[in-house]
Every structure is written in C-alpha cells, then in structure tokens.
Amino acid sequence: MGQSLTEIAQTLRDADKKVQLIYAFNGSGKTRLSREFKQLIAPKEHVPEQEGESDIKILYYNAFTEDLFFWDNDLEADSDRKLKIQPNSFTDWVLREQGQDRNIVENFQLLTNDKLTPHFNEEFTEVRFSFERGNEGDTEFVKISKGEESCFIWSVFFSLMEQVVNVLNIAEKENRETDKYDKLEYIFIDDPVSSLDDTHLIELAVNISELIKSSHSDLKFIITTHNPLFYNVLFNEFNRVKKTKKWILEKLNDGTFSINELESDSPFSYHLFLLAELEKAILPTGEIKKFHFNFLRNILEKTSTFLGYNKWEELLPQESREAYYRRIINLSSHSKHHGEEIAIVDDKDKRVLGFLVNEIKRMYGFKSRINTNTTE
C-alpha cells in the first residue's frame, strides 16, 4: 500500500539518523518530498520572519533555492550581464559576515573551469562572470550556461554548509560566533548539480561526504538524487558511518509513493534496479509505459559493455533481431525520463517487452528481482 509524501517525510524524521540517502527517478517526487519535510520540521507559522532570529530548523537545497538568484541580462545594451542575489540572511551571513566569496569562487572553479571567474560587487548583491586569460585587456563579462549557474548556486550553498558545520561543531553555544543556527536540525540536499560529468560528480560526492563526516554536532543530513553514480559513491563513503540509512523512493501507478530501505552493505546495481522495475511492469497487475523500453535499452547497453559486445543489439534474440532493435529504438528515443512519458503503449508492444525481458533474463542468467527482499 502506497504512502503520501507527508507520511514518507514523517518516516524520514522518525528514522532519526545522521545521514539518509534517497535514490529516485526524476519525476518521482524528490523535490516535493523536500518541501513536505521542510513543512514538517518548520511549519510556515513557525518560520522566523525577522532577520537575526535563531529559530532556523532546516536548510534545504532544491530547485527552489535557485529563486534566490536571477539574471539581469541588460537587454538594451546586451553588454552587462549579471546574476542578481535576492536579499536574504543566508547569503548575507556567508558573504558579508564570513567573507566566503573566495572559497565560493574556488569551489565553483573546481566544478567548472579554472578560468571562469565570478566577480562579486562590494555589497554582494550581484555577481558577474568572465574568463580570465592572463592579459591586461578589458574584462568581458559573459552569461554563463544553466549548468554553470547551478554549479555557482551550489558553491554558495556548500560554503554556507561548511560554515554552519564549523559553527555547530563548537559544543558550548556561548562560544559560537553566532546563535543563528543553534536550533538547526537538518540540512536537506535535493539533487545537487546534475549537469556534471562523472569525474566532477564523484569529486562532488566525496566533498559532501567529507564535510558531513566532519560534523560532530547533532545536525542531520538528507540527500536525494536521481543519479546512480552519485548515489553509489555516497553509499560507499557512508558505508561505515553509524546511523546511516539508504532508501529507494518510488512513485506508484495510483499516484501514491513508497520508500524502501536498502539493507545490504553493498551499493545497489542500477541495471538490476531497472530490471526489477521491468519485471513489475510486465506482471498482469503492472502497467507498461514507453519509458520501460528505455529501461530495457539501458540494461542491454550495460550488459553488452560488461560482456565485451560492440553493439547492445547483439544481445537480442537472433530471430527477428532487427525488428526488435527498431522497436526498442523507436519507443525509447523519446522516453528517457521516468515520470515524463505517459503515452499509451499498444498491446503488441507490451507483448514484445514482456517477451524480451524474459528472454534476456533466460539468455544471460539474470536472477529475478521481484522474488527477493532487496533491489540491490
């Protein structure tokens, strides 16, 4: 039986763990869960209205964090593009009071390009970007990409996290430089910087884990992601950390949700997780969507690489191989994200999917996933 996101938020709170990792497909409710959790921990009527109050109970990074930043594109002259920072106590504290602008620049350049440089104004209300090329010419400011903008916003949030962890690591409250975060209970991180390549994504995961492991206070952390590599790196980093839980969040066909704990000490294998989803979809009680063909293609791609085949279609049943290949290509090419594809799949294609899933399991010795207690 499914749960509401409010009920799942309560499950996370009641778990009372230092670190909780949550894997979920895009469109499965990760960002809505962060809102529900924030509302549970700090209902709106209890959120401090005046700057300087020390009743902050949760900091959270998700899609809505980006509302603190907006572009002034200088549409008339098209020469002075700058990212404006909405007035708020968090960036004021980390930039004006803590002077973390240099660290923000360094964190940003680690994730992007060591030549791409943010320039804050004196009031820290706006930032411009330029490529530093080592010459004496005039600085030309540029508008960065959406991915680079996300990296910058994350760098601001990460610097805020670092300062908060350092402050709360001082056990005696009277010795802390600020009481602003004395009541802080949670930091909720929802899908940070999904546009990174694998190398930078691994580095980001390691940096987050090192910061969290350096926290000696009662502060708790919840991290959600749709990226299996990011999840697995964090899984391994926190594998020996006590008071850690790892979850899989799913959106069910009836619009409710489920969250299941990963009991194993080994990180989950993404292709086996997809196989479990396919097995459930082809059951008489299941529901097949176009994105399930993308799941099948993903499994074939990973398996062909492991087995040394040059092309994933070589793993398809030899009889009618070309027809199966064309069908998968046609149905998977526009169905890359779970939750985004709702088009009806006809009965013939449903039968094809069921046949291929069962044949691939038989041909390559995959163990059925829905008859076990774990989806690792």
XYZ file of C-alpha atoms in Angstrom:
376
model
C 0.000 0.000 0.000
C 1.345 3.387 -1.014
C 2.004 6.377 1.192
C 1.676 10.119 0.817
C 4.818 12.249 0.707
C 3.791 13.665 4.079
C 3.852 10.158 5.545
C 7.237 9.474 3.960
C 8.566 12.746 5.390
C 7.434 11.517 8.807
C 9.268 8.227 8.190
C 12.479 10.133 7.488
C 12.076 12.243 10.604
C 11.275 9.243 12.801
C 14.318 7.350 11.483
C 16.490 9.758 13.495
C 19.676 9.073 11.506
C 22.747 11.242 10.989
C 22.651 10.625 7.233
C 19.844 9.415 4.959
C 20.438 8.787 1.247
C 17.474 8.549 -1.115
C 17.554 7.365 -4.727
C 14.601 8.132 -7.006
C 13.922 8.616 -10.693
C 13.224 12.096 -11.980
C 9.525 12.824 -11.595
C 9.203 10.584 -8.541
C 8.599 13.352 -6.025
C 12.074 14.185 -4.666
C 11.616 17.949 -4.677
C 8.053 17.724 -3.376
C 9.346 15.480 -0.602
C 11.861 18.152 0.414
C 9.015 20.669 0.666
C 6.905 18.273 2.718
C 9.844 17.581 5.000
C 10.539 21.290 5.448
C 6.881 21.874 6.305
C 7.017 19.021 8.828
C 10.154 20.280 10.575
C 9.448 24.001 10.319
C 5.774 24.804 9.579
C 5.293 28.176 7.945
C 3.709 29.674 11.006
C 6.902 28.872 12.937
C 9.411 30.169 10.408
C 11.192 33.250 11.802
C 10.174 36.366 9.927
C 12.842 38.731 11.143
C 16.459 38.507 10.124
C 18.701 37.581 13.006
C 16.300 35.226 14.749
C 17.858 31.926 15.772
C 14.904 29.589 15.167
C 16.091 28.119 11.848
C 15.479 24.358 11.969
C 16.209 23.295 8.389
C 18.357 24.410 5.454
C 17.446 22.863 2.124
C 18.857 22.935 -1.366
C 16.471 22.113 -4.177
C 15.104 23.655 -7.341
C 13.546 26.472 -5.345
C 16.890 27.544 -3.877
C 17.613 28.984 -7.302
C 14.858 31.540 -6.756
C 17.385 33.486 -4.678
C 19.283 34.261 -7.902
C 18.058 35.837 -11.142
C 19.647 37.287 -14.259
C 19.767 40.944 -15.270
C 20.507 40.417 -18.955
C 20.902 44.092 -19.915
C 18.587 43.557 -22.860
C 19.033 47.085 -24.219
C 22.835 47.242 -24.383
C 23.476 43.486 -24.155
C 26.846 44.142 -22.530
C 26.430 43.962 -18.747
C 25.013 40.565 -17.883
C 24.960 39.895 -14.149
C 23.417 37.443 -11.731
C 21.480 39.274 -9.030
C 21.166 37.945 -5.489
C 17.851 38.393 -3.726
C 18.303 39.947 -0.256
C 18.381 37.125 2.292
C 20.045 36.412 5.608
C 21.855 33.261 4.428
C 23.978 34.764 1.643
C 24.431 37.941 3.691
C 25.938 35.887 6.500
C 28.191 33.679 4.376
C 29.376 36.517 2.098
C 29.328 39.702 4.162
C 29.959 38.385 7.661
C 32.040 35.276 6.934
C 33.841 36.586 3.851
C 33.492 33.308 1.972
C 33.485 34.810 -1.524
C 36.984 33.464 -2.258
C 36.007 29.945 -1.193
C 32.857 30.159 -3.317
C 34.970 31.106 -6.341
C 37.356 28.196 -5.702
C 34.525 25.683 -5.258
C 32.864 26.961 -8.433
C 36.050 26.693 -10.491
C 36.687 23.142 -9.247
C 33.340 22.127 -10.752
C 33.578 24.142 -13.969
C 36.661 25.887 -15.375
C 39.582 27.454 -13.523
C 39.464 30.386 -15.953
C 35.758 31.119 -15.450
C 35.719 33.616 -12.588
C 32.820 35.111 -10.581
C 33.164 38.784 -9.579
C 31.026 39.978 -6.653
C 30.193 43.637 -6.216
C 31.080 45.277 -2.884
C 27.557 44.865 -1.500
C 27.383 41.179 -2.540
C 24.061 41.813 -4.251
C 25.181 40.768 -7.725
C 27.896 38.775 -9.464
C 29.373 38.930 -12.943
C 31.389 36.236 -14.718
C 34.398 36.447 -17.000
C 37.084 34.223 -18.494
C 40.452 35.273 -17.064
C 43.062 34.846 -19.787
C 46.061 36.482 -18.088
C 46.203 39.577 -20.277
C 45.772 43.223 -19.357
C 42.811 43.869 -21.623
C 39.359 44.943 -20.513
C 37.345 42.277 -18.733
C 34.492 40.950 -20.845
C 31.594 39.692 -18.769
C 29.624 36.730 -20.069
C 26.362 34.992 -19.286
C 27.161 31.515 -18.069
C 25.208 28.403 -19.012
C 22.364 26.991 -16.939
C 24.624 24.167 -15.785
C 27.346 26.617 -14.729
C 24.743 28.717 -12.933
C 23.663 25.636 -10.968
C 27.314 24.999 -10.072
C 27.651 28.560 -8.793
C 24.494 28.377 -6.685
C 25.626 25.039 -5.287
C 29.025 26.566 -4.441
C 27.285 29.279 -2.423
C 25.178 26.693 -0.599
C 28.168 24.405 0.024
C 30.149 27.292 1.521
C 27.161 28.041 3.752
C 27.104 24.369 4.807
C 30.810 24.443 5.645
C 30.408 27.471 7.889
C 27.321 26.062 9.605
C 29.058 22.742 10.325
C 32.083 24.577 11.733
C 29.923 26.772 13.965
C 27.877 23.865 15.324
C 30.999 21.786 15.973
C 31.679 24.139 18.884
C 29.823 22.360 21.672
C 29.439 25.339 24.011
C 26.783 27.582 22.488
C 28.107 30.663 24.257
C 31.433 30.239 22.419
C 29.886 30.154 18.942
C 30.310 33.242 16.800
C 26.581 33.257 16.024
C 23.454 31.788 17.580
C 21.673 31.854 14.208
C 21.909 28.076 13.758
C 21.659 26.887 17.356
C 18.298 25.221 16.661
C 19.200 23.860 13.230
C 18.234 20.179 12.983
C 18.521 19.234 9.293
C 20.259 20.056 6.036
C 18.255 18.657 3.084
C 20.120 18.398 -0.231
C 17.966 17.622 -3.269
C 19.791 16.600 -6.465
C 22.794 18.948 -6.428
C 24.340 19.889 -9.786
C 23.041 17.088 -12.005
C 24.800 18.504 -15.110
C 28.317 17.485 -14.029
C 30.429 14.910 -15.845
C 31.302 11.705 -13.986
C 34.691 12.908 -12.721
C 33.314 16.100 -11.186
C 30.241 14.273 -9.902
C 32.444 11.832 -7.980
C 34.500 14.719 -6.609
C 31.329 16.493 -5.519
C 30.044 13.380 -3.729
C 33.357 12.897 -1.926
C 33.451 16.558 -0.846
C 29.905 16.358 0.519
C 30.669 13.145 2.405
C 33.863 14.550 3.916
C 32.040 17.635 5.132
C 29.226 15.584 6.652
C 31.681 13.212 8.329
C 33.412 16.244 9.859
C 30.148 17.245 11.580
C 30.271 16.316 15.285
C 27.058 18.026 16.359
C 23.526 16.595 16.320
C 22.945 18.065 12.841
C 21.333 15.558 10.433
C 21.597 15.347 6.651
C 19.212 14.047 3.963
C 20.420 13.723 0.363
C 18.262 12.790 -2.635
C 19.426 12.089 -6.179
C 18.360 10.537 -9.477
C 21.971 9.815 -10.471
C 23.067 6.217 -9.734
C 26.791 7.056 -9.809
C 26.389 9.900 -7.316
C 24.254 7.658 -5.101
C 26.731 4.779 -5.194
C 29.715 6.997 -4.357
C 27.858 8.409 -1.353
C 26.707 4.896 -0.431
C 30.320 3.727 -0.264
C 31.503 6.864 1.537
C 28.919 6.446 4.303
C 29.019 2.651 4.449
C 30.973 2.672 7.724
C 29.250 5.685 9.214
C 26.934 4.722 12.031
C 23.363 5.995 11.983
C 23.045 5.971 8.193
C 20.034 4.802 6.165
C 19.792 4.260 2.420
C 16.426 4.381 0.666
C 14.742 3.906 -2.713
C 11.792 6.260 -3.341
C 9.223 5.236 -5.969
C 6.054 6.764 -7.365
C 3.332 4.145 -7.755
C 0.757 3.858 -10.530
C -2.048 5.146 -8.296
C -0.180 8.386 -7.568
C 0.987 7.365 -4.108
C 4.591 6.668 -3.141
C 6.708 4.012 -1.487
C 10.080 4.218 0.220
C 12.100 1.079 0.895
C 15.326 0.688 2.799
C 18.368 -0.894 1.175
C 19.501 -3.423 3.753
C 22.707 -4.564 2.051
C 26.167 -3.213 2.806
C 26.821 -3.072 -0.954
C 25.604 -0.239 -3.197
C 22.677 -1.084 -5.416
C 23.291 -2.003 -9.051
C 21.341 0.359 -11.264
C 20.706 -2.148 -14.067
C 19.265 -4.634 -11.570
C 17.030 -1.927 -10.152
C 15.766 -1.264 -13.695
C 15.217 -4.986 -14.207
C 13.047 -5.107 -11.088
C 11.001 -2.201 -12.470
C 10.547 -4.061 -15.763
C 9.522 -7.273 -14.027
C 6.862 -5.411 -12.070
C 5.651 -3.621 -15.210
C 5.095 -6.826 -17.219
C 3.107 -8.528 -14.470
C -0.655 -8.838 -15.141
C -1.146 -6.218 -12.426
C 1.581 -3.959 -13.823
C 1.394 -1.008 -16.187
C 3.768 -0.685 -19.143
C 4.815 2.809 -20.265
C 7.117 3.896 -23.069
C 9.938 4.699 -20.657
C 10.155 0.979 -19.813
C 11.686 0.418 -23.262
C 14.410 2.867 -22.275
C 14.995 0.803 -19.126
C 15.427 -2.294 -21.316
C 17.847 -0.483 -23.605
C 19.845 0.740 -20.591
C 20.160 -2.827 -19.275
C 21.265 -4.084 -22.699
C 23.870 -1.305 -23.032
C 25.413 -2.036 -19.627
C 25.336 -5.806 -20.143
C 26.883 -5.603 -23.626
C 29.743 -3.484 -22.271
C 30.370 -5.983 -19.473
C 30.292 -8.968 -21.858
C 32.504 -7.298 -24.475
C 29.992 -6.780 -27.289
C 30.417 -3.772 -29.561
C 26.674 -3.226 -30.011
C 23.925 -3.777 -27.473
C 21.545 -5.135 -30.129
C 23.819 -8.193 -30.423
C 22.305 -9.337 -27.120
C 18.788 -9.508 -28.563
C 17.304 -12.875 -29.606
C 18.770 -13.704 -33.023
C 15.388 -14.437 -34.573
C 13.779 -11.101 -35.564
C 16.742 -9.214 -34.013
C 16.491 -6.278 -36.392
C 12.760 -5.874 -35.772
C 13.265 -5.910 -32.005
C 16.101 -3.382 -32.342
C 13.994 -0.959 -34.380
C 11.103 -1.293 -31.934
C 13.277 -0.522 -28.910
C 14.930 2.415 -30.677
C 11.561 3.851 -31.710
C 9.973 3.540 -28.273
C 12.993 4.510 -26.160
C 14.293 7.519 -28.086
C 11.770 9.955 -26.584
C 11.247 8.274 -23.230
C 14.416 8.942 -21.295
C 12.954 10.097 -18.002
C 10.653 8.179 -15.710
C 7.595 10.267 -14.930
C 7.741 12.306 -18.139
C 6.212 9.801 -20.578
C 2.516 8.972 -20.375
C 1.741 7.871 -23.955
C -0.191 4.620 -24.279
C 1.740 1.537 -25.396
C -0.245 -0.771 -27.676
C -0.823 -4.420 -26.782
C 1.627 -5.749 -29.379
C 4.471 -3.679 -27.960
C 3.538 -4.775 -24.447
C 3.869 -8.398 -25.533
C 7.215 -7.633 -27.174
C 8.530 -6.041 -23.984
C 7.387 -8.970 -21.852
C 8.972 -11.468 -24.242
C 12.293 -9.604 -24.409
C 12.567 -9.134 -20.643
C 12.012 -12.840 -20.040
C 14.312 -13.904 -22.889
C 17.168 -11.663 -21.750
C 16.817 -12.976 -18.194
C 16.963 -16.544 -19.546
C 19.797 -15.996 -22.039
C 22.136 -14.131 -19.688
C 21.268 -15.693 -16.360
C 19.693 -12.706 -14.599
C 18.117 -13.625 -11.288
C 14.527 -12.481 -10.847
C 14.439 -9.317 -8.740
C 10.807 -9.282 -7.628
C 11.116 -12.534 -5.729
C 13.839 -11.160 -3.422
C 13.612 -8.803 -0.485
C 16.017 -6.256 -1.895
C 16.594 -4.369 -5.138
C 20.327 -4.137 -4.847
